[in-house]
Amino acid sequence: MKNNISLLLTSVYLVFGICLLAFCYVLFGNVVSGWFDFSSVPSKTAIQRTKTTPKSEQVVDGIHLETGLVYAEGFDIVRGTCTACHSAKLVTQNRASREGWKQMLTWMQATQGLWELGEQEPIILDYLATHYAPEAIGRRANIDMKEVEWYILNLEEE
Ligand code: HEC
């Protein structure tokens, strides 16, 4: 009987001891782990810091990689609006004046279900007319016929 009681006491002490240790660990665990060098294990913040912008969201030479759109003022609105139905390629492949772009938007509104753009329209048009304006590159300018000095090629003389 006496043995049984001491056994019981021992186990009570043991359980109490474990609880005390656990309690101390909760209280001072952080302090204790500070004594050791865990620098080889990257901390949570270090992991967050190494996270970079996903490649597709990167901007290289002013071009947003995923969409191919020029990354400039109005980009977010244009991306949000103009990639909802089709690829941004339809935008980047095209060149037009502000009026030309306005006509394309009107056409899409009339026939393709593009919604009213409201106060975003001038922002979108500014963006398009600035970055996707007609280019002279790849096609020479039309000849101004009045400016040309005509001459008659004479093949018989000489
Ligand atoms: C509601 C859907 C929708 C939205 C939003 C939309 N478009 Fe379109 N767009 C279309 C459809 C449909 C076509 C025709 C696609 C085809 O021909 O394959 C088109 C065609 C085009 C074309 C080609 C026109 C041509 O003459 O070939 C351009 C440029 C264009 N869209 C620009 C834009 C721009 C800029 C925006 C943002 C303001 C925009 N789209 C937003 C539906 C939309």
Short mmCIF file of N, CA and C and ligand atoms in Angstrom, two decimals:
data_model
loop_
_atom_site.label_atom_id
_atom_site.label_comp_id
_atom_site.label_asym_id
_atom_site.label_seq_id
_atom_site.Cartn_x
_atom_site.Cartn_y
_atom_site.Cartn_z
N MET A 1 0.84 -1.21 0.00
CA MET A 1 0.00 0.00 0.00
C MET A 1 0.87 1.25 0.00
N LYS A 2 1.89 1.30 0.85
CA LYS A 2 2.79 2.43 0.94
C LYS A 2 3.50 2.66 -0.40
N ASN A 3 3.91 1.52 -1.00
CA ASN A 3 4.55 1.56 -2.31
C ASN A 3 3.66 2.23 -3.36
N ASN A 4 2.39 1.83 -3.30
CA ASN A 4 1.42 2.37 -4.27
C ASN A 4 1.32 3.88 -4.16
N ILE A 5 1.28 4.36 -2.89
CA ILE A 5 1.14 5.80 -2.68
C ILE A 5 2.36 6.55 -3.21
N SER A 6 3.57 6.03 -2.94
CA SER A 6 4.77 6.72 -3.43
C SER A 6 4.84 6.69 -4.95
N LEU A 7 4.35 5.61 -5.55
CA LEU A 7 4.30 5.51 -7.01
C LEU A 7 3.39 6.62 -7.57
N LEU A 8 2.24 6.76 -6.89
CA LEU A 8 1.27 7.78 -7.30
C LEU A 8 1.89 9.17 -7.19
N LEU A 9 2.58 9.41 -6.04
CA LEU A 9 3.22 10.71 -5.83
C LEU A 9 4.25 10.97 -6.91
N THR A 10 5.07 9.96 -7.19
CA THR A 10 6.11 10.11 -8.22
C THR A 10 5.49 10.53 -9.54
N SER A 11 4.42 9.85 -9.94
CA SER A 11 3.82 10.20 -11.23
C SER A 11 3.22 11.59 -11.20
N VAL A 12 2.65 11.99 -10.05
CA VAL A 12 2.11 13.35 -9.95
C VAL A 12 3.23 14.36 -10.12
N TYR A 13 4.37 14.14 -9.42
CA TYR A 13 5.53 15.03 -9.56
C TYR A 13 5.99 15.10 -11.01
N LEU A 14 6.01 13.91 -11.63
CA LEU A 14 6.50 13.81 -13.01
C LEU A 14 5.62 14.67 -13.93
N VAL A 15 4.31 14.47 -13.82
CA VAL A 15 3.37 15.22 -14.67
C VAL A 15 3.53 16.72 -14.40
N PHE A 16 3.61 17.05 -13.10
CA PHE A 16 3.77 18.46 -12.73
C PHE A 16 5.06 19.04 -13.32
N GLY A 17 6.11 18.26 -13.23
CA GLY A 17 7.42 18.68 -13.78
C GLY A 17 7.34 18.96 -15.27
N ILE A 18 6.68 18.04 -15.97
CA ILE A 18 6.57 18.21 -17.43
C ILE A 18 5.79 19.48 -17.77
N CYS A 19 4.69 19.68 -17.01
CA CYS A 19 3.89 20.89 -17.23
C CYS A 19 4.73 22.15 -16.99
N LEU A 20 5.53 22.11 -15.93
CA LEU A 20 6.38 23.26 -15.59
C LEU A 20 7.38 23.53 -16.71
N LEU A 21 7.98 22.45 -17.23
CA LEU A 21 8.95 22.59 -18.32
C LEU A 21 8.27 23.21 -19.55
N ALA A 22 7.09 22.67 -19.87
CA ALA A 22 6.36 23.16 -21.04
C ALA A 22 6.04 24.64 -20.86
N PHE A 23 5.64 25.01 -19.65
CA PHE A 23 5.29 26.38 -19.34
C PHE A 23 6.51 27.30 -19.52
N CYS A 24 7.64 26.82 -18.99
CA CYS A 24 8.88 27.60 -19.12
C CYS A 24 9.26 27.76 -20.59
N TYR A 25 9.05 26.67 -21.35
CA TYR A 25 9.43 26.73 -22.77
C TYR A 25 8.60 27.80 -23.48
N VAL A 26 7.29 27.80 -23.17
CA VAL A 26 6.41 28.79 -23.79
C VAL A 26 6.87 30.21 -23.42
N LEU A 27 7.23 30.37 -22.14
CA LEU A 27 7.63 31.70 -21.68
C LEU A 27 8.98 32.13 -22.23
N PHE A 28 9.94 31.21 -22.16
CA PHE A 28 11.33 31.62 -22.44
C PHE A 28 11.92 30.97 -23.70
N GLY A 29 11.09 30.23 -24.43
CA GLY A 29 11.58 29.52 -25.61
C GLY A 29 12.29 30.45 -26.59
N ASN A 30 11.69 31.59 -26.81
CA ASN A 30 12.27 32.55 -27.76
C ASN A 30 13.63 33.03 -27.31
N VAL A 31 13.73 33.29 -25.98
CA VAL A 31 15.00 33.76 -25.43
C VAL A 31 16.06 32.69 -25.61
N VAL A 32 15.68 31.46 -25.28
CA VAL A 32 16.64 30.36 -25.35
C VAL A 32 17.11 30.13 -26.78
N SER A 33 16.17 30.15 -27.72
CA SER A 33 16.58 29.86 -29.10
C SER A 33 17.46 30.99 -29.64
N GLY A 34 17.36 32.18 -29.01
CA GLY A 34 18.23 33.28 -29.42
C GLY A 34 19.68 33.02 -29.08
N TRP A 35 19.92 32.12 -28.09
CA TRP A 35 21.30 31.84 -27.69
C TRP A 35 22.01 31.00 -28.74
N PHE A 36 21.24 30.30 -29.53
CA PHE A 36 21.87 29.42 -30.51
C PHE A 36 21.85 30.10 -31.88
N ASP A 37 22.72 29.66 -32.72
CA ASP A 37 22.81 30.27 -34.04
C ASP A 37 21.97 29.47 -35.04
N PHE A 38 20.84 30.01 -35.39
CA PHE A 38 19.99 29.33 -36.36
C PHE A 38 20.07 30.04 -37.72
N SER A 39 21.15 30.79 -37.92
CA SER A 39 21.18 31.65 -39.11
C SER A 39 21.18 30.85 -40.42
N SER A 40 21.57 29.56 -40.33
CA SER A 40 21.56 28.77 -41.56
C SER A 40 20.12 28.46 -41.98
N VAL A 41 19.19 28.51 -40.98
CA VAL A 41 17.79 28.28 -41.32
C VAL A 41 17.16 29.63 -41.65
N PRO A 42 16.69 29.83 -42.90
CA PRO A 42 16.12 31.14 -43.25
C PRO A 42 14.86 31.41 -42.43
N SER A 43 14.77 32.60 -41.91
CA SER A 43 13.59 32.96 -41.13
C SER A 43 12.42 33.24 -42.07
N LYS A 44 11.26 33.33 -41.49
CA LYS A 44 10.06 33.56 -42.30
C LYS A 44 10.19 34.84 -43.12
N THR A 45 10.71 35.89 -42.48
CA THR A 45 10.80 37.17 -43.19
C THR A 45 11.81 37.08 -44.33
N ALA A 46 12.88 36.30 -44.10
CA ALA A 46 13.87 36.15 -45.17
C ALA A 46 13.24 35.48 -46.38
N ILE A 47 12.39 34.49 -46.13
CA ILE A 47 11.74 33.80 -47.24
C ILE A 47 10.84 34.78 -47.99
N GLN A 48 10.10 35.60 -47.20
CA GLN A 48 9.22 36.56 -47.86
C GLN A 48 10.02 37.56 -48.70
N ARG A 49 11.19 37.93 -48.19
CA ARG A 49 11.99 38.92 -48.90
C ARG A 49 12.53 38.39 -50.22
N THR A 50 12.82 37.08 -50.27
CA THR A 50 13.39 36.54 -51.51
C THR A 50 12.31 36.32 -52.58
N LYS A 51 11.05 36.37 -52.16
CA LYS A 51 9.97 36.24 -53.15
C LYS A 51 10.04 37.44 -54.10
N THR A 52 10.13 37.19 -55.38
CA THR A 52 10.18 38.31 -56.32
C THR A 52 8.88 38.36 -57.13
N THR A 53 8.74 39.41 -57.90
CA THR A 53 7.59 39.52 -58.77
C THR A 53 7.63 38.34 -59.75
N PRO A 54 6.51 37.67 -59.96
CA PRO A 54 6.53 36.59 -60.94
C PRO A 54 6.98 37.12 -62.30
N LYS A 55 7.64 36.27 -63.06
CA LYS A 55 8.26 36.70 -64.30
C LYS A 55 7.27 37.43 -65.21
N SER A 56 6.04 36.87 -65.29
CA SER A 56 5.07 37.44 -66.21
C SER A 56 4.66 38.86 -65.83
N GLU A 57 4.80 39.20 -64.53
CA GLU A 57 4.41 40.54 -64.09
C GLU A 57 5.56 41.53 -64.21
N GLN A 58 6.69 41.07 -64.69
CA GLN A 58 7.83 41.96 -64.77
C GLN A 58 7.71 42.93 -65.95
N VAL A 59 8.39 44.04 -65.78
CA VAL A 59 8.39 45.05 -66.84
C VAL A 59 9.82 45.18 -67.35
N VAL A 60 10.03 44.90 -68.62
CA VAL A 60 11.36 45.00 -69.21
C VAL A 60 11.31 46.02 -70.33
N ASP A 61 12.20 46.98 -70.27
CA ASP A 61 12.26 48.06 -71.27
C ASP A 61 10.90 48.73 -71.47
N GLY A 62 10.18 48.90 -70.36
CA GLY A 62 8.90 49.59 -70.44
C GLY A 62 7.76 48.75 -70.99
N ILE A 63 8.03 47.45 -71.21
CA ILE A 63 6.97 46.57 -71.72
C ILE A 63 6.60 45.57 -70.63
N HIS A 64 5.32 45.50 -70.34
CA HIS A 64 4.83 44.52 -69.38
C HIS A 64 4.84 43.14 -70.05
N LEU A 65 5.63 42.21 -69.46
CA LEU A 65 5.92 40.96 -70.17
C LEU A 65 4.69 40.13 -70.51
N GLU A 66 3.79 39.98 -69.54
CA GLU A 66 2.68 39.06 -69.81
C GLU A 66 1.77 39.54 -70.93
N THR A 67 1.45 40.83 -70.91
CA THR A 67 0.50 41.33 -71.90
C THR A 67 1.20 41.89 -73.13
N GLY A 68 2.44 42.32 -72.98
CA GLY A 68 3.13 42.97 -74.09
C GLY A 68 2.75 44.43 -74.23
N LEU A 69 1.92 44.91 -73.30
CA LEU A 69 1.49 46.32 -73.36
C LEU A 69 2.58 47.23 -72.79
N VAL A 70 2.62 48.44 -73.30
CA VAL A 70 3.52 49.45 -72.75
C VAL A 70 3.10 49.73 -71.31
N TYR A 71 4.10 49.72 -70.41
CA TYR A 71 3.80 49.94 -69.00
C TYR A 71 3.90 51.42 -68.71
N ALA A 72 2.77 52.09 -68.72
CA ALA A 72 2.76 53.54 -68.50
C ALA A 72 1.43 53.92 -67.89
N GLU A 73 1.25 55.21 -67.67
CA GLU A 73 0.01 55.70 -67.08
C GLU A 73 -1.19 55.15 -67.85
N GLY A 74 -2.16 54.63 -67.12
CA GLY A 74 -3.35 54.07 -67.77
C GLY A 74 -3.26 52.58 -68.01
N PHE A 75 -2.06 52.01 -67.77
CA PHE A 75 -1.84 50.59 -68.05
C PHE A 75 -2.86 49.70 -67.33
N ASP A 76 -3.05 49.97 -66.03
CA ASP A 76 -3.94 49.10 -65.25
C ASP A 76 -5.35 49.09 -65.80
N ILE A 77 -5.84 50.26 -66.17
CA ILE A 77 -7.20 50.36 -66.69
C ILE A 77 -7.30 49.68 -68.05
N VAL A 78 -6.30 49.93 -68.90
CA VAL A 78 -6.31 49.33 -70.23
C VAL A 78 -6.22 47.80 -70.10
N ARG A 79 -5.34 47.34 -69.24
CA ARG A 79 -5.22 45.90 -69.08
C ARG A 79 -6.53 45.30 -68.57
N GLY A 80 -7.09 45.96 -67.55
CA GLY A 80 -8.33 45.44 -66.97
C GLY A 80 -9.48 45.43 -67.97
N THR A 81 -9.54 46.43 -68.82
CA THR A 81 -10.65 46.56 -69.75
C THR A 81 -10.41 45.78 -71.04
N CYS A 82 -9.22 45.91 -71.58
CA CYS A 82 -8.99 45.47 -72.96
C CYS A 82 -8.48 44.04 -73.07
N THR A 83 -8.27 43.37 -71.95
CA THR A 83 -7.89 41.96 -72.07
C THR A 83 -9.02 41.08 -71.55
N ALA A 84 -10.18 41.70 -71.28
CA ALA A 84 -11.31 40.93 -70.74
C ALA A 84 -11.86 39.96 -71.78
N CYS A 85 -11.85 40.36 -73.04
CA CYS A 85 -12.48 39.52 -74.08
C CYS A 85 -11.46 38.92 -75.02
N HIS A 86 -10.37 39.59 -75.24
CA HIS A 86 -9.40 39.07 -76.21
C HIS A 86 -8.00 39.37 -75.72
N SER A 87 -7.05 38.80 -76.43
CA SER A 87 -5.65 38.99 -76.07
C SER A 87 -5.25 40.45 -76.23
N ALA A 88 -4.27 40.86 -75.44
CA ALA A 88 -3.74 42.21 -75.57
C ALA A 88 -3.04 42.39 -76.91
N LYS A 89 -2.76 41.27 -77.58
CA LYS A 89 -2.10 41.36 -78.90
C LYS A 89 -2.94 42.16 -79.87
N LEU A 90 -4.27 42.01 -79.79
CA LEU A 90 -5.13 42.79 -80.68
C LEU A 90 -4.87 44.27 -80.51
N VAL A 91 -4.55 44.66 -79.28
CA VAL A 91 -4.26 46.07 -79.02
C VAL A 91 -2.87 46.40 -79.53
N THR A 92 -1.87 45.60 -79.14
CA THR A 92 -0.48 45.96 -79.46
C THR A 92 -0.19 45.85 -80.95
N GLN A 93 -0.97 45.05 -81.67
CA GLN A 93 -0.73 44.93 -83.12
C GLN A 93 -1.26 46.11 -83.89
N ASN A 94 -2.14 46.88 -83.23
CA ASN A 94 -2.81 47.94 -83.97
C ASN A 94 -2.18 49.31 -83.71
N ARG A 95 -2.31 50.15 -84.71
CA ARG A 95 -1.85 51.54 -84.60
C ARG A 95 -2.98 52.42 -85.09
N ALA A 96 -3.25 53.46 -84.36
CA ALA A 96 -4.28 54.39 -84.82
C ALA A 96 -4.15 55.71 -84.10
N SER A 97 -4.74 56.71 -84.68
CA SER A 97 -4.82 58.00 -84.01
C SER A 97 -5.88 57.89 -82.92
N ARG A 98 -6.01 58.95 -82.14
CA ARG A 98 -7.03 58.96 -81.09
C ARG A 98 -8.42 58.70 -81.68
N GLU A 99 -8.70 59.36 -82.82
CA GLU A 99 -10.01 59.17 -83.47
C GLU A 99 -10.16 57.72 -83.94
N GLY A 100 -9.08 57.19 -84.47
CA GLY A 100 -9.11 55.81 -84.94
C GLY A 100 -9.42 54.84 -83.80
N TRP A 101 -8.77 55.06 -82.68
CA TRP A 101 -9.03 54.20 -81.51
C TRP A 101 -10.46 54.37 -81.03
N LYS A 102 -10.90 55.63 -81.03
CA LYS A 102 -12.28 55.91 -80.60
C LYS A 102 -13.26 55.13 -81.48
N GLN A 103 -12.98 55.10 -82.79
CA GLN A 103 -13.86 54.37 -83.70
C GLN A 103 -13.87 52.88 -83.40
N MET A 104 -12.66 52.34 -83.07
CA MET A 104 -12.60 50.91 -82.76
C MET A 104 -13.40 50.59 -81.51
N LEU A 105 -13.29 51.49 -80.50
CA LEU A 105 -14.06 51.27 -79.27
C LEU A 105 -15.56 51.33 -79.56
N THR A 106 -15.95 52.33 -80.37
CA THR A 106 -17.37 52.47 -80.72
C THR A 106 -17.86 51.23 -81.46
N TRP A 107 -17.00 50.73 -82.36
CA TRP A 107 -17.36 49.52 -83.11
C TRP A 107 -17.54 48.33 -82.15
N MET A 108 -16.62 48.19 -81.20
CA MET A 108 -16.74 47.08 -80.25
C MET A 108 -17.97 47.25 -79.36
N GLN A 109 -18.28 48.52 -79.05
CA GLN A 109 -19.46 48.75 -78.22
C GLN A 109 -20.73 48.42 -79.00
N ALA A 110 -20.72 48.73 -80.30
CA ALA A 110 -21.92 48.52 -81.10
C ALA A 110 -22.11 47.05 -81.45
N THR A 111 -21.01 46.34 -81.66
CA THR A 111 -21.16 44.98 -82.21
C THR A 111 -20.61 43.87 -81.33
N GLN A 112 -19.68 44.19 -80.40
CA GLN A 112 -19.00 43.11 -79.68
C GLN A 112 -19.29 43.09 -78.18
N GLY A 113 -20.23 43.92 -77.76
CA GLY A 113 -20.62 43.87 -76.35
C GLY A 113 -19.69 44.61 -75.41
N LEU A 114 -18.84 45.49 -75.95
CA LEU A 114 -18.01 46.31 -75.06
C LEU A 114 -18.92 47.31 -74.35
N TRP A 115 -18.74 47.40 -73.04
CA TRP A 115 -19.60 48.26 -72.23
C TRP A 115 -19.20 49.73 -72.36
N GLU A 116 -20.05 50.61 -71.85
CA GLU A 116 -19.73 52.04 -71.80
C GLU A 116 -18.54 52.23 -70.87
N LEU A 117 -17.54 52.98 -71.31
CA LEU A 117 -16.32 53.08 -70.52
C LEU A 117 -16.34 54.28 -69.57
N GLY A 118 -17.32 55.17 -69.75
CA GLY A 118 -17.47 56.28 -68.83
C GLY A 118 -16.22 57.14 -68.73
N GLU A 119 -15.86 57.47 -67.49
CA GLU A 119 -14.71 58.37 -67.30
C GLU A 119 -13.38 57.66 -67.56
N GLN A 120 -13.44 56.35 -67.76
CA GLN A 120 -12.20 55.65 -68.10
C GLN A 120 -11.84 55.83 -69.57
N GLU A 121 -12.85 56.18 -70.38
CA GLU A 121 -12.61 56.27 -71.82
C GLU A 121 -11.49 57.25 -72.19
N PRO A 122 -11.52 58.50 -71.65
CA PRO A 122 -10.41 59.40 -72.00
C PRO A 122 -9.04 58.87 -71.56
N ILE A 123 -9.00 58.19 -70.43
CA ILE A 123 -7.73 57.64 -69.95
C ILE A 123 -7.24 56.56 -70.92
N ILE A 124 -8.18 55.70 -71.34
CA ILE A 124 -7.84 54.63 -72.28
C ILE A 124 -7.40 55.21 -73.62
N LEU A 125 -8.15 56.20 -74.09
CA LEU A 125 -7.82 56.80 -75.39
C LEU A 125 -6.46 57.52 -75.33
N ASP A 126 -6.20 58.21 -74.22
CA ASP A 126 -4.90 58.87 -74.07
C ASP A 126 -3.78 57.84 -74.16
N TYR A 127 -3.97 56.76 -73.43
CA TYR A 127 -2.95 55.69 -73.42
C TYR A 127 -2.74 55.14 -74.83
N LEU A 128 -3.84 54.80 -75.50
CA LEU A 128 -3.73 54.18 -76.82
C LEU A 128 -3.13 55.14 -77.84
N ALA A 129 -3.61 56.39 -77.81
CA ALA A 129 -3.13 57.35 -78.80
C ALA A 129 -1.67 57.71 -78.56
N THR A 130 -1.22 57.61 -77.31
CA THR A 130 0.18 57.93 -77.02
C THR A 130 1.10 56.79 -77.40
N HIS A 131 0.73 55.57 -77.01
CA HIS A 131 1.67 54.45 -77.17
C HIS A 131 1.40 53.61 -78.41
N TYR A 132 0.23 53.75 -78.98
CA TYR A 132 -0.08 52.98 -80.19
C TYR A 132 -0.57 53.91 -81.28
N ALA A 133 0.21 54.96 -81.46
CA ALA A 133 -0.09 55.92 -82.52
C ALA A 133 0.44 55.37 -83.84
N PRO A 134 -0.09 55.89 -84.95
CA PRO A 134 0.41 55.42 -86.25
C PRO A 134 1.90 55.67 -86.34
N GLU A 135 2.61 54.72 -86.89
CA GLU A 135 4.06 54.85 -87.01
C GLU A 135 4.44 55.00 -88.47
N ALA A 136 5.50 55.74 -88.70
CA ALA A 136 6.01 55.87 -90.07
C ALA A 136 6.92 54.70 -90.39
N ILE A 137 7.46 54.07 -89.34
CA ILE A 137 8.43 52.99 -89.52
C ILE A 137 7.83 51.87 -90.37
N GLY A 138 8.59 51.39 -91.32
CA GLY A 138 8.16 50.23 -92.10
C GLY A 138 7.43 50.63 -93.36
N ARG A 139 7.15 51.88 -93.50
CA ARG A 139 6.46 52.32 -94.71
C ARG A 139 6.92 53.74 -94.97
N ARG A 140 7.42 53.99 -96.19
CA ARG A 140 7.87 55.34 -96.46
C ARG A 140 6.66 56.27 -96.58
N ALA A 141 6.90 57.55 -96.38
CA ALA A 141 5.81 58.51 -96.50
C ALA A 141 5.36 58.59 -97.95
N ASN A 142 4.11 58.94 -98.15
CA ASN A 142 3.62 59.11 -99.51
C ASN A 142 4.41 60.20 -100.23
N ILE A 143 4.60 60.00 -101.53
CA ILE A 143 5.30 61.03 -102.30
C ILE A 143 4.38 62.22 -102.52
N ASP A 144 4.93 63.41 -102.26
CA ASP A 144 4.18 64.62 -102.53
C ASP A 144 4.38 64.96 -104.00
N MET A 145 3.39 64.66 -104.84
CA MET A 145 3.56 64.75 -106.29
C MET A 145 3.89 66.16 -106.76
N LYS A 146 3.38 67.18 -106.01
CA LYS A 146 3.60 68.56 -106.45
C LYS A 146 5.05 68.97 -106.25
N GLU A 147 5.72 68.35 -105.29
CA GLU A 147 7.09 68.73 -104.96
C GLU A 147 8.13 68.06 -105.86
N VAL A 148 7.69 67.04 -106.58
CA VAL A 148 8.67 66.30 -107.39
C VAL A 148 9.06 67.12 -108.62
N GLU A 149 10.37 67.19 -108.88
CA GLU A 149 10.82 67.86 -110.11
C GLU A 149 10.93 66.83 -111.20
N TRP A 150 10.01 66.94 -112.14
CA TRP A 150 9.97 65.93 -113.19
C TRP A 150 10.96 66.30 -114.28
N TYR A 151 11.51 65.35 -114.94
CA TYR A 151 12.36 65.59 -116.11
C TYR A 151 12.12 64.48 -117.12
N ILE A 152 12.50 64.78 -118.34
CA ILE A 152 12.27 63.79 -119.39
C ILE A 152 13.55 63.04 -119.66
N LEU A 153 13.44 61.78 -119.56
CA LEU A 153 14.60 60.94 -119.76
C LEU A 153 14.89 60.84 -121.26
N ASN A 154 16.02 61.33 -121.67
CA ASN A 154 16.35 61.32 -123.09
C ASN A 154 17.37 60.23 -123.38
N LEU A 155 16.93 59.21 -124.07
CA LEU A 155 17.79 58.06 -124.30
C LEU A 155 18.52 58.14 -125.63
N GLU A 156 18.11 59.14 -126.53
CA GLU A 156 18.66 59.14 -127.88
C GLU A 156 19.96 59.92 -128.00
N GLU A 157 20.12 60.98 -127.23
CA GLU A 157 21.34 61.77 -127.32
C GLU A 157 22.55 60.97 -126.85
N GLU A 158 23.68 61.52 -127.04
CA GLU A 158 24.99 60.96 -126.66
C GLU A 158 25.53 60.01 -127.71
C1 HEC B 1 -16.74 42.94 -74.50
C2 HEC B 1 -15.60 42.34 -75.09
C3 HEC B 1 -14.46 43.23 -75.53
C4 HEC B 1 -13.76 44.13 -74.77
C5 HEC B 1 -13.92 44.44 -73.31
C6 HEC B 1 -12.77 44.72 -75.65
N1 HEC B 1 -12.89 44.19 -76.90
FE1 HEC B 1 -11.68 44.60 -78.46
N2 HEC B 1 -12.70 43.25 -79.58
C7 HEC B 1 -13.72 42.44 -79.13
C8 HEC B 1 -14.07 41.50 -80.17
C9 HEC B 1 -15.13 40.41 -80.06
C10 HEC B 1 -13.22 41.77 -81.26
C11 HEC B 1 -13.15 41.06 -82.58
C12 HEC B 1 -12.15 39.95 -82.39
C13 HEC B 1 -11.82 39.25 -83.64
O1 HEC B 1 -12.04 39.79 -84.71
O2 HEC B 1 -11.27 38.13 -83.51
C14 HEC B 1 -12.37 42.88 -80.86
C15 HEC B 1 -11.40 43.42 -81.66
C16 HEC B 1 -10.53 44.39 -81.26
C17 HEC B 1 -9.52 44.99 -82.10
C18 HEC B 1 -9.26 44.65 -83.55
C19 HEC B 1 -10.12 45.55 -84.38
C20 HEC B 1 -9.88 45.36 -85.84
O3 HEC B 1 -10.26 46.27 -86.56
O4 HEC B 1 -9.32 44.34 -86.21
C21 HEC B 1 -8.87 45.92 -81.37
C22 HEC B 1 -7.75 46.82 -81.82
C23 HEC B 1 -9.48 45.92 -80.07
N3 HEC B 1 -10.46 44.97 -80.03
C24 HEC B 1 -9.08 46.75 -79.04
C25 HEC B 1 -9.68 46.77 -77.81
C26 HEC B 1 -9.34 47.72 -76.79
C27 HEC B 1 -8.29 48.80 -76.91
C28 HEC B 1 -10.13 47.43 -75.72
C29 HEC B 1 -10.15 48.14 -74.39
C30 HEC B 1 -10.72 49.43 -74.38
C31 HEC B 1 -10.97 46.29 -76.09
N4 HEC B 1 -10.67 45.93 -77.36
C32 HEC B 1 -11.89 45.70 -75.25
C33 HEC B 1 -14.31 42.49 -77.90
C34 HEC B 1 -13.90 43.27 -76.86
#
